[in-house]
Amino acid sequence: MTVKWLMHFQPNQGTTLTSQVMAEACAVAESFPGVSRDGRWRSSMTFYRAVPRDQSLPAPSDLPRDLIGISLHDLPNEYLFVMRSQRLILRAHSSVQTVMDKLQSYKGRFFINFEGLQYKWGDFKLRIGKCLYNPNEALRGIVMEVEYLPLSSIDKSQRVMEEFYEIWREAVASKLLAGQFINTEVNFVEYGLGDSYTPQHTAVLYGMCVVQVIASSNKNQ
Amino acid sequence: MEPQQQAGSGDAPPKQVAQAMDRLGRAARLIAEIRLGADRILEALLVSNENPRLSEKAAELTLGEEDAMRRHFLDLRTVGKQLEDSGVLSGALRSRGNSWGLHMPLVCPDGAVVAYAWKRQLAGQAGASAVDRARLALKAFSDQKRRIFPQLEDDQLNRSNNDTIKFPPTKRPRLSHRPTQSPNIDSTEQKPMLADILKSIQTEAPGVTISTYQRLEWSKRAESLASTMNDSSLEQPKEQILSNLSASFNEVAVIELVASGVFRVLVSLHPAGSTDPDAVAFFSPNEGGSYLHSRGMSVHHVFKHVTEYADKALQYFQSSDPNKALSHLLSWICSHQSLFTKNCSKCSKLLAMDKSLALLLPPVHRPYLLNSKDHDQDFATAYHIGCSSYDV
């Protein structure tokens, strides 16, 4: 799998996030020469909470109370689970969602959809999307995924991605957007993940990023 | 050469295919002319050697031939460029055939021309044609050698027949025989052995894993790489097939250099078992498939540009120091371990926007000029395409 970075948009203090910002971010991407639009993308995330079998007994402490389930746009046949407290990631077939529904051991509390536009720029792929809170489709944030196709090693691609991030931030600042993109920093080693990039890395990135998006949107409201 | 219209993308695929076939035919004729020219020059040299009285006439003939050859080479280069632009020479662009069920004619690594890509599906056809072609070529060269150099021993001829099949020359025809030397001189006295070269490169660049393969072995490995890449549920095993150094260096045709996480480079040797590099190509370590060979092209822009530059470096090494061309080439390749970490020596940045290509690229040009003393050759500088000075 090729290396990805995930950023979210941090609006300036006192401003609110609107769809206009999404359009402006896409315009920044399209302003680079050689960028071509490459369709749309869609991922979704579900926050599960454990449903205790027997209400009177305390929940066993080794079972996670919260679970994040992620369906990624580039892996339609798979479903990933992230347990942030235990730092565990599970990769399963997408039909596990039906199993979850039937078992009812965990119930989906709320849902987030990511959807937006995809761009190809030489060896880079950019995905800019809205972070929408289901079911009322409220805009919670804007995320951007950057993928560098030639490399799969996180270590070896670090400098390339850093420089790209700088170029992107400068472009965003020069177009006077009301905020900036912040990169999601994750210590993959804590999750037991190695240097070779995998979908598990993406799942962890999204898990962390969404937490930051929700925190910043709560702060601004 | 008569002016040729470019088959633009607006032309119907049959016309593009017909033009490509036509150009391939022309290229084949030019190559034949070049071979004939080389033949004539050899004869002229021999004649003037035996008969000093005729040496003046021979000299005139040689000069005339040289002019003709130069013209042919220029024409060949133009045709080659046209073919390259139309996507004929690169297997990775096979999808160019956009409609009508037609695909651009494909020039296979063994030299066979396939007019329609689907023909490759016919089992054994490409392989069988390559074997036939090679056999015919070997026979033609043996005949030619017997005719022009009758003083060479017959057992020399038999020895070369038993080697791995020598494919027809590809990039440039070279004089592979030196009539003035005794045929029994071992090549080891002139050039270093392949094993020694590889060992010294391995000590010079410990971060690079070097493996050697026979031609068929490599084809199988390239295919197997495609399937391991697709199975992304497994962590990639580090250093697959470590240092597969062929037991017999006589048959090594492909050298693979892998810098973990950075590149996979393929260098082909021609003839097999020699220390003469023939072609070089850079790929991403996560690429796999049958297009992974020394004349193939990566799907990624960064590696495409490095490969193009590597071609120039290879030609430079071959012409300036042919005995050590392989050593220089391998050292130069190993310097690319810092491809994604070393800043440009001119603008001090890693990524730069190349305006003409509309791409963000790291510095992909590493100067290859050799110093007069060949110690301390470290190929340490790197430049973006736009930052590198002309001709470096």
Coordinates of C-alpha atoms in Angstrom, one line a residue:
Chain A
M1 CA 0.0 0.0 0.0
T2 CA 1.3 3.4 -0.7
V3 CA 2.0 6.1 1.9
K4 CA -0.7 8.5 2.9
W5 CA -0.9 11.5 5.1
L6 CA -4.2 12.8 6.5
M7 CA -4.9 16.4 7.4
H8 CA -7.9 18.3 8.7
F9 CA -8.9 21.9 8.3
Q10 CA -8.6 24.0 11.4
P11 CA -10.7 27.1 10.9
N12 CA -9.4 30.4 12.4
Q13 CA -10.5 31.4 15.8
G14 CA -14.1 32.7 15.7
T15 CA -14.9 31.6 12.2
T16 CA -17.3 28.8 11.4
L17 CA -16.8 26.1 8.9
T18 CA -19.0 26.3 5.8
S19 CA -19.2 24.4 2.5
Q20 CA -17.6 27.4 0.9
V21 CA -14.3 26.4 2.5
M22 CA -14.5 23.0 0.9
A23 CA -15.0 24.7 -2.5
E24 CA -12.0 27.0 -1.8
A25 CA -9.8 24.1 -0.8
C26 CA -10.6 22.3 -4.0
A27 CA -9.9 25.5 -6.0
V28 CA -6.4 25.6 -4.4
A29 CA -5.8 22.1 -5.5
E30 CA -7.0 22.8 -9.0
S31 CA -4.8 25.9 -9.2
F32 CA -1.6 23.8 -9.4
P33 CA -0.5 23.1 -13.0
G34 CA -0.9 19.5 -14.0
V35 CA -3.6 18.6 -11.5
S36 CA -6.5 16.6 -12.9
R37 CA -9.7 15.6 -11.3
D38 CA -10.1 11.9 -10.8
G39 CA -13.7 11.4 -9.6
R40 CA -15.2 11.3 -6.1
W41 CA -14.4 9.3 -3.0
R42 CA -16.4 8.2 0.0
S43 CA -15.5 6.6 3.3
S44 CA -17.5 6.1 6.4
M45 CA -17.0 5.7 10.1
T46 CA -19.2 4.2 12.8
F47 CA -18.8 4.8 16.5
Y48 CA -19.9 1.7 18.3
R49 CA -20.7 1.3 22.0
A50 CA -20.8 -1.9 23.8
V51 CA -24.3 -3.2 24.8
P52 CA -24.1 -5.1 28.1
R53 CA -25.8 -8.4 28.0
D54 CA -26.9 -8.3 31.6
Q55 CA -27.6 -4.8 32.8
S56 CA -27.0 -5.7 36.5
L57 CA -23.5 -7.1 36.0
P58 CA -20.7 -4.7 35.6
A59 CA -19.1 -4.8 32.1
P60 CA -16.0 -7.0 32.0
S61 CA -13.1 -4.7 32.1
D62 CA -11.0 -6.3 29.3
L63 CA -13.7 -5.7 26.7
P64 CA -13.5 -2.3 25.0
R65 CA -16.5 -0.1 25.6
D66 CA -16.0 1.9 22.5
L67 CA -15.2 0.7 19.0
I68 CA -14.6 2.5 15.8
G69 CA -15.5 0.8 12.6
I70 CA -14.2 2.2 9.3
S71 CA -15.0 1.5 5.7
L72 CA -12.4 2.9 3.4
H73 CA -12.9 4.1 -0.2
D74 CA -10.1 2.1 -1.7
L75 CA -10.9 -1.2 0.1
P76 CA -14.6 -1.7 -0.6
N77 CA -14.5 -5.4 0.5
E78 CA -13.0 -4.8 3.9
Y79 CA -14.0 -3.3 7.2
L80 CA -11.5 -2.1 9.8
F81 CA -12.0 -1.8 13.5
V82 CA -9.9 0.4 15.7
M83 CA -9.9 0.0 19.5
R84 CA -8.1 3.1 20.6
S85 CA -7.9 2.3 24.3
Q86 CA -6.2 -1.1 23.6
R87 CA -4.4 0.2 20.5
L88 CA -5.7 -2.6 18.4
I89 CA -6.7 -2.7 14.8
L90 CA -8.7 -5.5 13.2
R91 CA -9.1 -6.0 9.5
A92 CA -12.2 -8.0 8.4
H93 CA -14.4 -8.7 5.5
S94 CA -17.1 -6.0 4.9
S95 CA -19.8 -8.6 5.7
V96 CA -18.8 -8.3 9.3
Q97 CA -21.1 -5.3 9.6
T98 CA -24.1 -7.7 9.1
V99 CA -22.7 -9.9 11.8
M100 CA -22.4 -6.9 14.1
D101 CA -26.0 -6.0 13.5
K102 CA -27.2 -9.5 14.2
L103 CA -25.1 -10.0 17.3
Q104 CA -26.1 -6.7 18.8
S105 CA -23.1 -6.8 21.2
Y106 CA -22.1 -3.4 20.0
K107 CA -24.5 -0.8 18.7
G108 CA -23.7 2.1 16.4
R109 CA -24.1 5.3 18.3
F110 CA -23.2 7.8 15.6
F111 CA -22.0 7.8 12.1
I112 CA -19.6 10.0 10.1
N113 CA -19.4 10.1 6.3
F114 CA -16.4 11.4 4.4
E115 CA -17.1 12.4 0.8
G116 CA -15.5 14.7 -1.7
L117 CA -13.3 15.0 -4.8
Q118 CA -10.2 13.2 -5.8
Y119 CA -7.3 14.6 -7.8
K120 CA -4.3 13.2 -9.5
W121 CA -1.1 15.3 -9.6
G122 CA 1.9 13.4 -11.1
D123 CA 2.9 10.9 -8.5
F124 CA 0.6 12.3 -5.8
K125 CA -3.1 11.7 -5.2
L126 CA -5.1 14.2 -3.3
R127 CA -8.5 13.6 -1.8
I128 CA -10.4 16.6 -0.3
G129 CA -13.6 15.8 1.5
K130 CA -16.3 16.9 3.9
C131 CA -16.7 15.3 7.2
L132 CA -20.5 14.9 7.6
Y133 CA -22.3 13.9 10.7
N134 CA -25.0 11.4 9.9
P135 CA -28.0 11.6 9.9
N136 CA -28.5 15.3 9.7
E137 CA -25.6 15.8 7.3
A138 CA -24.1 18.6 9.4
L139 CA -20.7 19.6 8.3
R140 CA -18.2 18.8 11.0
G141 CA -14.9 19.3 9.2
I142 CA -12.9 19.1 6.1
V143 CA -10.2 16.5 5.6
M144 CA -7.5 16.0 3.0
E145 CA -5.7 12.7 2.2
V146 CA -2.4 12.9 0.4
E147 CA -1.0 9.7 -1.2
Y148 CA 2.5 9.4 -2.7
L149 CA 2.2 6.5 -5.1
P150 CA 5.9 5.5 -5.7
L151 CA 6.7 4.7 -2.0
S152 CA 5.3 2.4 0.7
S153 CA 7.9 3.0 3.4
I154 CA 6.8 5.6 5.9
D155 CA 10.4 6.4 6.9
K156 CA 11.7 6.9 3.4
S157 CA 8.7 9.1 2.3
Q158 CA 8.8 11.3 5.4
R159 CA 10.7 14.1 3.8
V160 CA 8.8 14.1 0.6
M161 CA 5.5 14.3 2.4
E162 CA 6.8 17.0 4.7
E163 CA 7.8 19.2 1.7
F164 CA 4.5 18.5 0.1
Y165 CA 2.7 19.6 3.2
E166 CA 4.7 22.8 3.3
I167 CA 3.9 23.5 -0.4
W168 CA 0.2 22.9 0.3
R169 CA 0.1 25.0 3.4
E170 CA 1.8 27.9 1.6
A171 CA -0.7 27.6 -1.3
V172 CA -3.6 27.6 1.2
A173 CA -2.3 30.6 3.1
S174 CA -1.7 32.5 -0.1
K175 CA -5.3 32.0 -1.2
L176 CA -6.4 33.4 2.1
L177 CA -8.5 30.6 3.3
A178 CA -10.0 31.2 6.8
G179 CA -7.8 28.6 8.5
Q180 CA -5.2 26.1 7.8
F181 CA -4.7 22.3 7.4
I182 CA -3.2 20.4 10.3
N183 CA -1.5 17.1 9.8
T184 CA -2.6 14.1 11.9
E185 CA 0.5 13.0 13.8
V186 CA 0.3 9.4 14.9
N187 CA 2.8 7.2 16.6
F188 CA 2.3 4.0 14.6
V189 CA 4.6 2.0 16.8
E190 CA 2.1 2.2 19.7
Y191 CA -0.4 0.4 17.5
G192 CA 2.1 -2.3 16.6
L193 CA 2.4 -1.1 13.0
G194 CA 5.6 -1.1 11.1
D195 CA 7.3 1.0 8.5
S196 CA 5.5 -0.5 5.6
Y197 CA 2.3 1.3 5.0
T198 CA -1.0 -0.7 5.3
P199 CA -4.7 0.0 5.5
Q200 CA -4.3 -0.4 9.2
H201 CA -2.2 2.8 9.2
T202 CA -5.0 4.6 7.4
A203 CA -7.6 3.3 9.9
V204 CA -5.5 4.7 12.8
L205 CA -5.0 8.0 11.0
Y206 CA -8.8 8.4 10.4
G207 CA -9.5 7.5 14.0
M208 CA -7.1 10.1 15.4
C209 CA -8.1 12.7 12.8
V210 CA -11.8 12.4 13.5
V211 CA -11.2 12.9 17.2
Q212 CA -9.4 16.2 16.4
V213 CA -12.1 17.3 14.0
I214 CA -14.9 16.7 16.5
A215 CA -12.9 18.5 19.2
S216 CA -12.3 21.5 17.0
S217 CA -15.8 21.7 15.8
N218 CA -17.1 21.5 19.4
K219 CA -14.8 24.3 20.3
N220 CA -16.0 26.5 17.5
Q221 CA -19.7 26.0 18.1
Chain B
M1 CA 14.1 10.8 -45.1
E2 CA 10.7 11.8 -46.3
P3 CA 8.7 13.9 -43.8
Q4 CA 6.3 11.9 -41.8
Q5 CA 3.0 13.0 -40.4
Q6 CA 2.6 12.2 -36.7
A7 CA -0.4 10.1 -36.0
G8 CA -2.1 12.4 -33.6
S9 CA -4.5 11.2 -31.0
G10 CA -7.3 12.4 -33.3
D11 CA -6.4 9.7 -35.9
A12 CA -8.3 6.5 -35.9
P13 CA -6.4 3.6 -34.1
P14 CA -6.0 1.6 -37.4
K15 CA -4.0 4.5 -38.8
Q16 CA -1.9 4.8 -35.6
V17 CA -1.2 1.1 -35.8
A18 CA -0.4 1.2 -39.5
Q19 CA 1.9 4.1 -39.0
A20 CA 3.6 2.3 -36.1
M21 CA 4.1 -0.9 -38.2
D22 CA 5.5 1.2 -41.0
R23 CA 7.9 2.9 -38.6
L24 CA 9.0 -0.5 -37.2
G25 CA 9.6 -1.7 -40.7
R26 CA 11.7 1.4 -41.4
A27 CA 13.6 0.9 -38.2
A28 CA 14.4 -2.7 -39.2
R29 CA 15.6 -1.6 -42.6
L30 CA 17.8 1.1 -41.0
I31 CA 19.3 -1.5 -38.7
A32 CA 20.0 -3.8 -41.6
E33 CA 21.7 -0.9 -43.4
I34 CA 23.8 -0.2 -40.4
R35 CA 24.9 -3.8 -40.2
L36 CA 25.8 -3.8 -43.9
G37 CA 27.8 -0.6 -43.3
A38 CA 29.7 -2.2 -40.4
D39 CA 30.4 -5.2 -42.7
R40 CA 31.8 -2.9 -45.4
I41 CA 34.0 -1.0 -43.0
L42 CA 35.4 -4.3 -41.6
E43 CA 36.1 -5.5 -45.1
A44 CA 37.8 -2.3 -46.0
L45 CA 40.0 -2.5 -42.9
L46 CA 41.0 -6.1 -43.8
V47 CA 41.7 -5.3 -47.4
S48 CA 43.9 -2.4 -46.5
N49 CA 45.7 -4.5 -43.9
E50 CA 46.5 -7.2 -46.5
N51 CA 47.2 -5.0 -49.4
P52 CA 48.9 -1.7 -48.5
R53 CA 48.6 -0.5 -52.0
L54 CA 44.8 -0.4 -51.8
S55 CA 44.8 1.3 -48.4
E56 CA 44.0 4.8 -49.9
K57 CA 41.0 3.5 -51.6
A58 CA 40.0 1.6 -48.5
A59 CA 40.3 4.8 -46.5
E60 CA 38.0 6.6 -48.9
L61 CA 35.5 3.9 -48.7
T62 CA 35.6 3.9 -44.9
L63 CA 35.0 7.6 -44.8
G64 CA 32.1 7.3 -47.2
E65 CA 30.6 4.5 -45.1
E66 CA 31.0 6.5 -41.9
D67 CA 28.9 9.3 -43.4
A68 CA 26.3 6.9 -44.5
M69 CA 26.3 5.2 -41.1
R70 CA 25.9 8.5 -39.3
R71 CA 22.9 9.4 -41.4
H72 CA 21.4 6.0 -40.7
F73 CA 21.9 6.4 -37.0
L74 CA 20.2 9.8 -37.0
D75 CA 17.3 8.5 -39.0
L76 CA 17.0 5.6 -36.6
R77 CA 17.0 7.9 -33.6
T78 CA 14.2 9.9 -35.2
V79 CA 12.2 6.8 -35.9
G80 CA 12.9 5.5 -32.4
K81 CA 11.6 8.8 -30.9
Q82 CA 8.4 8.6 -33.0
L83 CA 7.9 5.0 -31.9
E84 CA 8.5 5.9 -28.3
D85 CA 6.0 8.8 -28.5
S86 CA 3.4 6.6 -30.0
G87 CA 3.8 4.1 -27.2
V88 CA 5.1 1.2 -29.1
L89 CA 8.2 0.4 -27.1
S90 CA 6.8 0.5 -23.7
G91 CA 4.8 -2.5 -22.5
A92 CA 3.3 -0.5 -19.6
L93 CA 1.4 1.7 -22.1
R94 CA -0.4 -1.3 -23.6
S95 CA -3.8 0.3 -22.7
R96 CA -3.2 2.9 -25.4
G97 CA -5.3 0.9 -27.7
N98 CA -8.4 2.8 -26.8
S99 CA -11.0 1.4 -29.1
W100 CA -11.7 -0.8 -32.2
G101 CA -10.1 -3.7 -30.4
L102 CA -6.7 -2.6 -31.7
H103 CA -3.6 -2.1 -29.7
M104 CA -0.3 -0.4 -30.7
P105 CA 2.2 -2.8 -32.0
L106 CA 4.4 -4.0 -29.2
V107 CA 8.1 -4.5 -29.4
C108 CA 8.9 -7.3 -26.9
P109 CA 12.1 -7.4 -24.9
D110 CA 13.4 -10.1 -27.1
G111 CA 13.0 -8.0 -30.3
A112 CA 9.9 -9.7 -31.7
V113 CA 7.3 -7.3 -33.0
V114 CA 3.8 -8.2 -32.2
A115 CA 1.2 -6.3 -34.2
Y116 CA -1.6 -6.9 -31.9
A117 CA -1.1 -7.3 -28.2
W118 CA -3.6 -10.2 -27.9
K119 CA -1.3 -12.3 -30.0
R120 CA 0.9 -12.6 -27.0
Q121 CA -1.7 -14.8 -25.4
L122 CA -1.0 -17.6 -27.9
A123 CA 1.1 -19.8 -25.8
G124 CA 4.7 -20.1 -26.8
Q125 CA 4.5 -18.1 -29.9
A126 CA 6.6 -15.2 -28.7
G127 CA 9.0 -17.5 -27.1
A128 CA 9.3 -19.8 -30.1
S129 CA 9.8 -16.9 -32.5
A130 CA 12.5 -15.5 -30.2
V131 CA 14.3 -18.9 -30.2
D132 CA 14.1 -19.1 -34.0
R133 CA 15.2 -15.5 -34.4
A134 CA 18.1 -16.1 -32.1
R135 CA 19.2 -19.2 -33.9
L136 CA 19.1 -17.5 -37.3
A137 CA 21.0 -14.6 -35.9
L138 CA 23.7 -16.8 -34.4
K139 CA 24.0 -18.7 -37.7
A140 CA 24.3 -15.4 -39.6
F141 CA 27.0 -14.1 -37.2
S142 CA 29.0 -17.3 -37.3
D143 CA 28.9 -17.3 -41.1
Q144 CA 30.0 -13.6 -41.2
K145 CA 32.7 -14.3 -38.7
R146 CA 34.0 -17.3 -40.7
R147 CA 34.0 -15.2 -43.8
I148 CA 35.7 -12.1 -42.5
F149 CA 38.0 -13.6 -39.9
P150 CA 39.1 -16.9 -41.3
Q151 CA 42.3 -16.9 -39.3
L152 CA 40.4 -17.4 -36.1
E153 CA 40.5 -21.0 -34.8
D154 CA 37.4 -23.2 -35.3
D155 CA 37.4 -24.2 -31.6
Q156 CA 36.8 -20.5 -30.7
L157 CA 33.7 -20.7 -32.9
N158 CA 32.5 -23.8 -31.2
R159 CA 33.1 -22.3 -27.8
S160 CA 30.9 -19.3 -28.5
N161 CA 28.2 -21.5 -30.0
N162 CA 27.9 -23.3 -26.7
D163 CA 27.4 -20.1 -24.7
T164 CA 23.9 -18.8 -23.9
I165 CA 22.2 -17.6 -27.0
K166 CA 23.4 -14.2 -28.1
F167 CA 20.5 -12.0 -29.1
P168 CA 20.9 -9.6 -32.0
P169 CA 22.5 -6.3 -31.0
T170 CA 19.9 -3.9 -29.8
K171 CA 20.9 -0.3 -29.0
R172 CA 24.1 0.1 -31.0
P173 CA 26.1 -2.4 -33.1
R174 CA 29.5 -2.9 -31.5
L175 CA 32.7 -4.6 -32.8
S176 CA 32.8 -7.6 -30.4
H177 CA 35.8 -9.2 -32.0
R178 CA 39.3 -7.8 -32.1
P179 CA 41.2 -9.3 -35.0
T180 CA 44.6 -8.1 -33.8
Q181 CA 44.5 -10.0 -30.6
S182 CA 45.1 -13.7 -30.1
P183 CA 41.7 -15.4 -29.7
N184 CA 42.9 -17.2 -26.6
I185 CA 43.3 -14.2 -24.3
D186 CA 40.9 -14.6 -21.4
S187 CA 38.6 -11.6 -20.9
T188 CA 39.7 -11.6 -17.2
E189 CA 43.0 -10.1 -18.1
Q190 CA 41.4 -7.0 -19.6
K191 CA 38.4 -6.5 -17.4
P192 CA 37.5 -7.3 -13.8
M193 CA 35.3 -10.3 -13.2
L194 CA 31.6 -9.9 -12.6
A195 CA 31.8 -11.5 -9.2
D196 CA 34.5 -9.0 -8.1
I197 CA 32.6 -6.1 -9.3
L198 CA 29.5 -7.1 -7.5
K199 CA 31.4 -7.8 -4.3
S200 CA 33.0 -4.4 -4.3
I201 CA 29.7 -2.6 -4.9
Q202 CA 28.2 -4.6 -2.1
T203 CA 30.8 -3.4 0.3
E204 CA 30.6 0.2 -1.0
A205 CA 26.8 0.3 -0.6
P206 CA 25.7 -2.0 2.2
G207 CA 22.2 -0.6 2.0
V208 CA 21.6 -2.1 -1.4
T209 CA 20.8 -5.7 -1.9
I210 CA 22.2 -7.1 -5.2
S211 CA 21.0 -10.3 -6.8
T212 CA 21.8 -11.9 -10.2
Y213 CA 19.6 -13.8 -12.4
Q214 CA 19.5 -15.6 -15.7
R215 CA 17.1 -14.2 -18.2
L216 CA 14.3 -16.6 -17.7
E217 CA 14.7 -16.7 -13.9
W218 CA 14.2 -12.9 -13.9
S219 CA 11.0 -13.1 -15.9
K220 CA 9.6 -15.6 -13.4
R221 CA 10.6 -13.4 -10.5
A222 CA 9.1 -10.3 -12.1
E223 CA 5.8 -12.1 -12.4
S224 CA 5.9 -13.3 -8.8
L225 CA 6.6 -9.8 -7.6
A226 CA 3.2 -8.7 -9.1
S227 CA 1.4 -11.3 -7.1
T228 CA 3.2 -10.5 -3.8
M229 CA 2.4 -6.8 -4.2
N230 CA -1.3 -7.6 -4.6
D231 CA -1.4 -9.5 -1.4
S232 CA -1.2 -6.5 0.8
S233 CA -2.6 -8.3 3.8
L234 CA 0.9 -9.7 4.6
E235 CA 3.7 -7.5 5.7
Q236 CA 6.2 -7.5 2.9
P237 CA 9.0 -10.0 3.8
K238 CA 12.1 -8.0 4.1
E239 CA 14.8 -8.8 1.5
Q240 CA 13.0 -11.5 -0.5
I241 CA 15.3 -13.9 -2.2
L242 CA 18.5 -12.6 -0.7
S243 CA 21.6 -12.3 -2.8
N244 CA 20.7 -14.9 -5.3
L245 CA 24.1 -15.1 -6.8
S246 CA 24.1 -17.5 -9.6
A247 CA 26.4 -20.4 -9.1
S248 CA 27.7 -20.0 -12.6
F249 CA 28.4 -16.3 -13.5
N250 CA 28.6 -17.3 -17.1
E251 CA 24.9 -17.1 -17.5
V252 CA 24.0 -14.0 -15.5
A253 CA 21.9 -11.7 -17.7
V254 CA 20.1 -9.5 -15.2
I255 CA 21.4 -7.8 -12.1
E256 CA 18.8 -6.5 -9.6
L257 CA 19.6 -3.8 -7.1
V258 CA 17.1 -3.2 -4.3
A259 CA 17.4 -0.4 -1.8
S260 CA 14.6 -1.2 0.7
G261 CA 11.8 1.3 0.4
V262 CA 13.5 3.4 -2.2
F263 CA 14.0 1.6 -5.6
R264 CA 14.4 -1.5 -7.5
V265 CA 16.9 -1.2 -10.4
L266 CA 17.4 -3.7 -13.2
V267 CA 20.6 -3.9 -15.2
S268 CA 20.9 -6.3 -18.1
L269 CA 24.2 -7.7 -19.3
H270 CA 24.9 -8.4 -22.9
P271 CA 26.2 -10.9 -23.8
A272 CA 25.1 -12.9 -20.7
G273 CA 27.9 -13.6 -18.3
S274 CA 29.9 -10.6 -19.5
T275 CA 30.5 -7.4 -17.6
D276 CA 29.0 -5.2 -20.3
P277 CA 25.9 -3.5 -19.2
D278 CA 23.3 -3.2 -21.9
A279 CA 20.3 -1.4 -20.4
V280 CA 19.1 -0.1 -17.1
A281 CA 15.7 0.8 -15.6
F282 CA 14.5 2.1 -12.2
F283 CA 11.3 1.0 -10.6
S284 CA 9.4 1.6 -7.4
P285 CA 9.9 -1.2 -4.8
N286 CA 6.2 -1.8 -4.8
E287 CA 6.0 -2.5 -8.6
G288 CA 5.7 -6.0 -10.0
G289 CA 4.8 -7.6 -13.3
S290 CA 6.2 -8.6 -16.6
Y291 CA 7.0 -5.1 -17.5
L292 CA 9.7 -5.1 -14.9
H293 CA 12.9 -5.5 -16.9
S294 CA 15.9 -3.4 -17.9
R295 CA 14.1 -2.0 -21.0
G296 CA 10.8 -1.4 -19.2
M297 CA 9.4 1.8 -17.8
S298 CA 8.0 2.4 -14.4
V299 CA 4.5 3.7 -14.0
H300 CA 5.7 6.5 -11.7
H301 CA 6.9 9.7 -13.0
V302 CA 9.9 10.0 -10.7
F303 CA 11.3 6.7 -11.7
K304 CA 10.5 7.3 -15.4
H305 CA 12.7 10.4 -15.3
V306 CA 15.5 8.7 -13.4
T307 CA 15.5 5.9 -15.9
E308 CA 15.7 8.3 -18.8
Y309 CA 18.7 9.9 -17.2
A310 CA 20.2 6.6 -16.4
D311 CA 20.2 5.7 -20.1
K312 CA 22.4 8.7 -20.8
A313 CA 24.7 7.8 -17.9
L314 CA 25.0 4.3 -19.2
Q315 CA 26.0 5.5 -22.7
Y316 CA 28.5 7.9 -21.2
F317 CA 30.1 5.2 -19.1
Q318 CA 30.2 2.8 -22.1
S319 CA 31.9 5.4 -24.3
S320 CA 34.3 6.9 -21.8
D321 CA 35.5 3.8 -19.9
P322 CA 34.1 0.6 -21.4
N323 CA 36.1 -1.7 -19.2
K324 CA 34.7 -0.3 -16.1
A325 CA 31.3 0.8 -17.4
L326 CA 29.5 -1.7 -15.1
S327 CA 31.3 -0.6 -12.0
H328 CA 30.7 3.0 -12.6
L329 CA 27.1 2.3 -13.5
L330 CA 26.4 0.3 -10.3
S331 CA 28.1 2.9 -8.1
W332 CA 26.1 5.6 -9.7
I333 CA 22.9 3.6 -9.2
C334 CA 23.7 3.0 -5.5
S335 CA 24.1 6.8 -5.0
H336 CA 20.3 7.0 -5.6
Q337 CA 19.6 5.5 -2.2
S338 CA 19.0 9.1 -1.1
L339 CA 16.7 9.8 -4.0
F340 CA 13.9 10.8 -1.7
T341 CA 15.9 12.4 1.1
K342 CA 18.7 14.4 -0.6
N343 CA 18.0 18.0 -1.4
C344 CA 18.8 19.6 -4.7
S345 CA 22.4 20.9 -4.8
K346 CA 21.3 24.0 -6.5
C347 CA 18.0 25.1 -4.9
S348 CA 18.4 23.2 -1.6
K349 CA 14.8 21.9 -1.7
L350 CA 13.6 18.3 -2.1
L351 CA 10.4 18.7 -4.1
A352 CA 10.2 21.2 -6.9
M353 CA 7.5 21.9 -9.4
D354 CA 8.7 21.3 -12.9
K355 CA 6.8 23.8 -14.9
S356 CA 7.1 22.1 -18.3
L357 CA 6.1 18.7 -17.0
A358 CA 3.6 20.1 -14.5
L359 CA 4.9 17.6 -11.9
L360 CA 6.3 17.8 -8.4
L361 CA 9.5 15.8 -8.4
P362 CA 12.5 15.2 -6.2
P363 CA 16.0 15.8 -7.7
V364 CA 16.2 13.1 -10.4
H365 CA 19.3 14.2 -12.1
R366 CA 22.6 13.0 -10.6
P367 CA 25.6 14.0 -12.6
Y368 CA 27.6 11.1 -13.9
L369 CA 30.7 12.7 -15.4
L370 CA 33.9 10.9 -14.3
N371 CA 36.9 12.6 -12.9
S372 CA 40.2 12.0 -14.5
K373 CA 41.4 9.9 -11.5
D374 CA 38.7 7.4 -10.7
H375 CA 39.1 7.3 -7.0
D376 CA 36.8 9.5 -4.9
Q377 CA 34.1 9.2 -7.5
D378 CA 31.1 9.5 -5.3
F379 CA 28.3 10.9 -7.5
A380 CA 27.2 12.9 -4.5
T381 CA 25.3 15.8 -6.1
A382 CA 21.7 15.8 -7.2
Y383 CA 19.6 18.3 -9.2
H384 CA 16.0 18.9 -10.2
I385 CA 15.4 18.7 -13.9
G386 CA 15.0 22.4 -14.0
C387 CA 18.1 23.0 -11.8
S388 CA 20.6 20.8 -13.6
S389 CA 22.9 22.5 -16.0
Y390 CA 22.7 21.6 -19.6
D391 CA 24.4 18.4 -20.7
V392 CA 24.8 17.0 -17.2

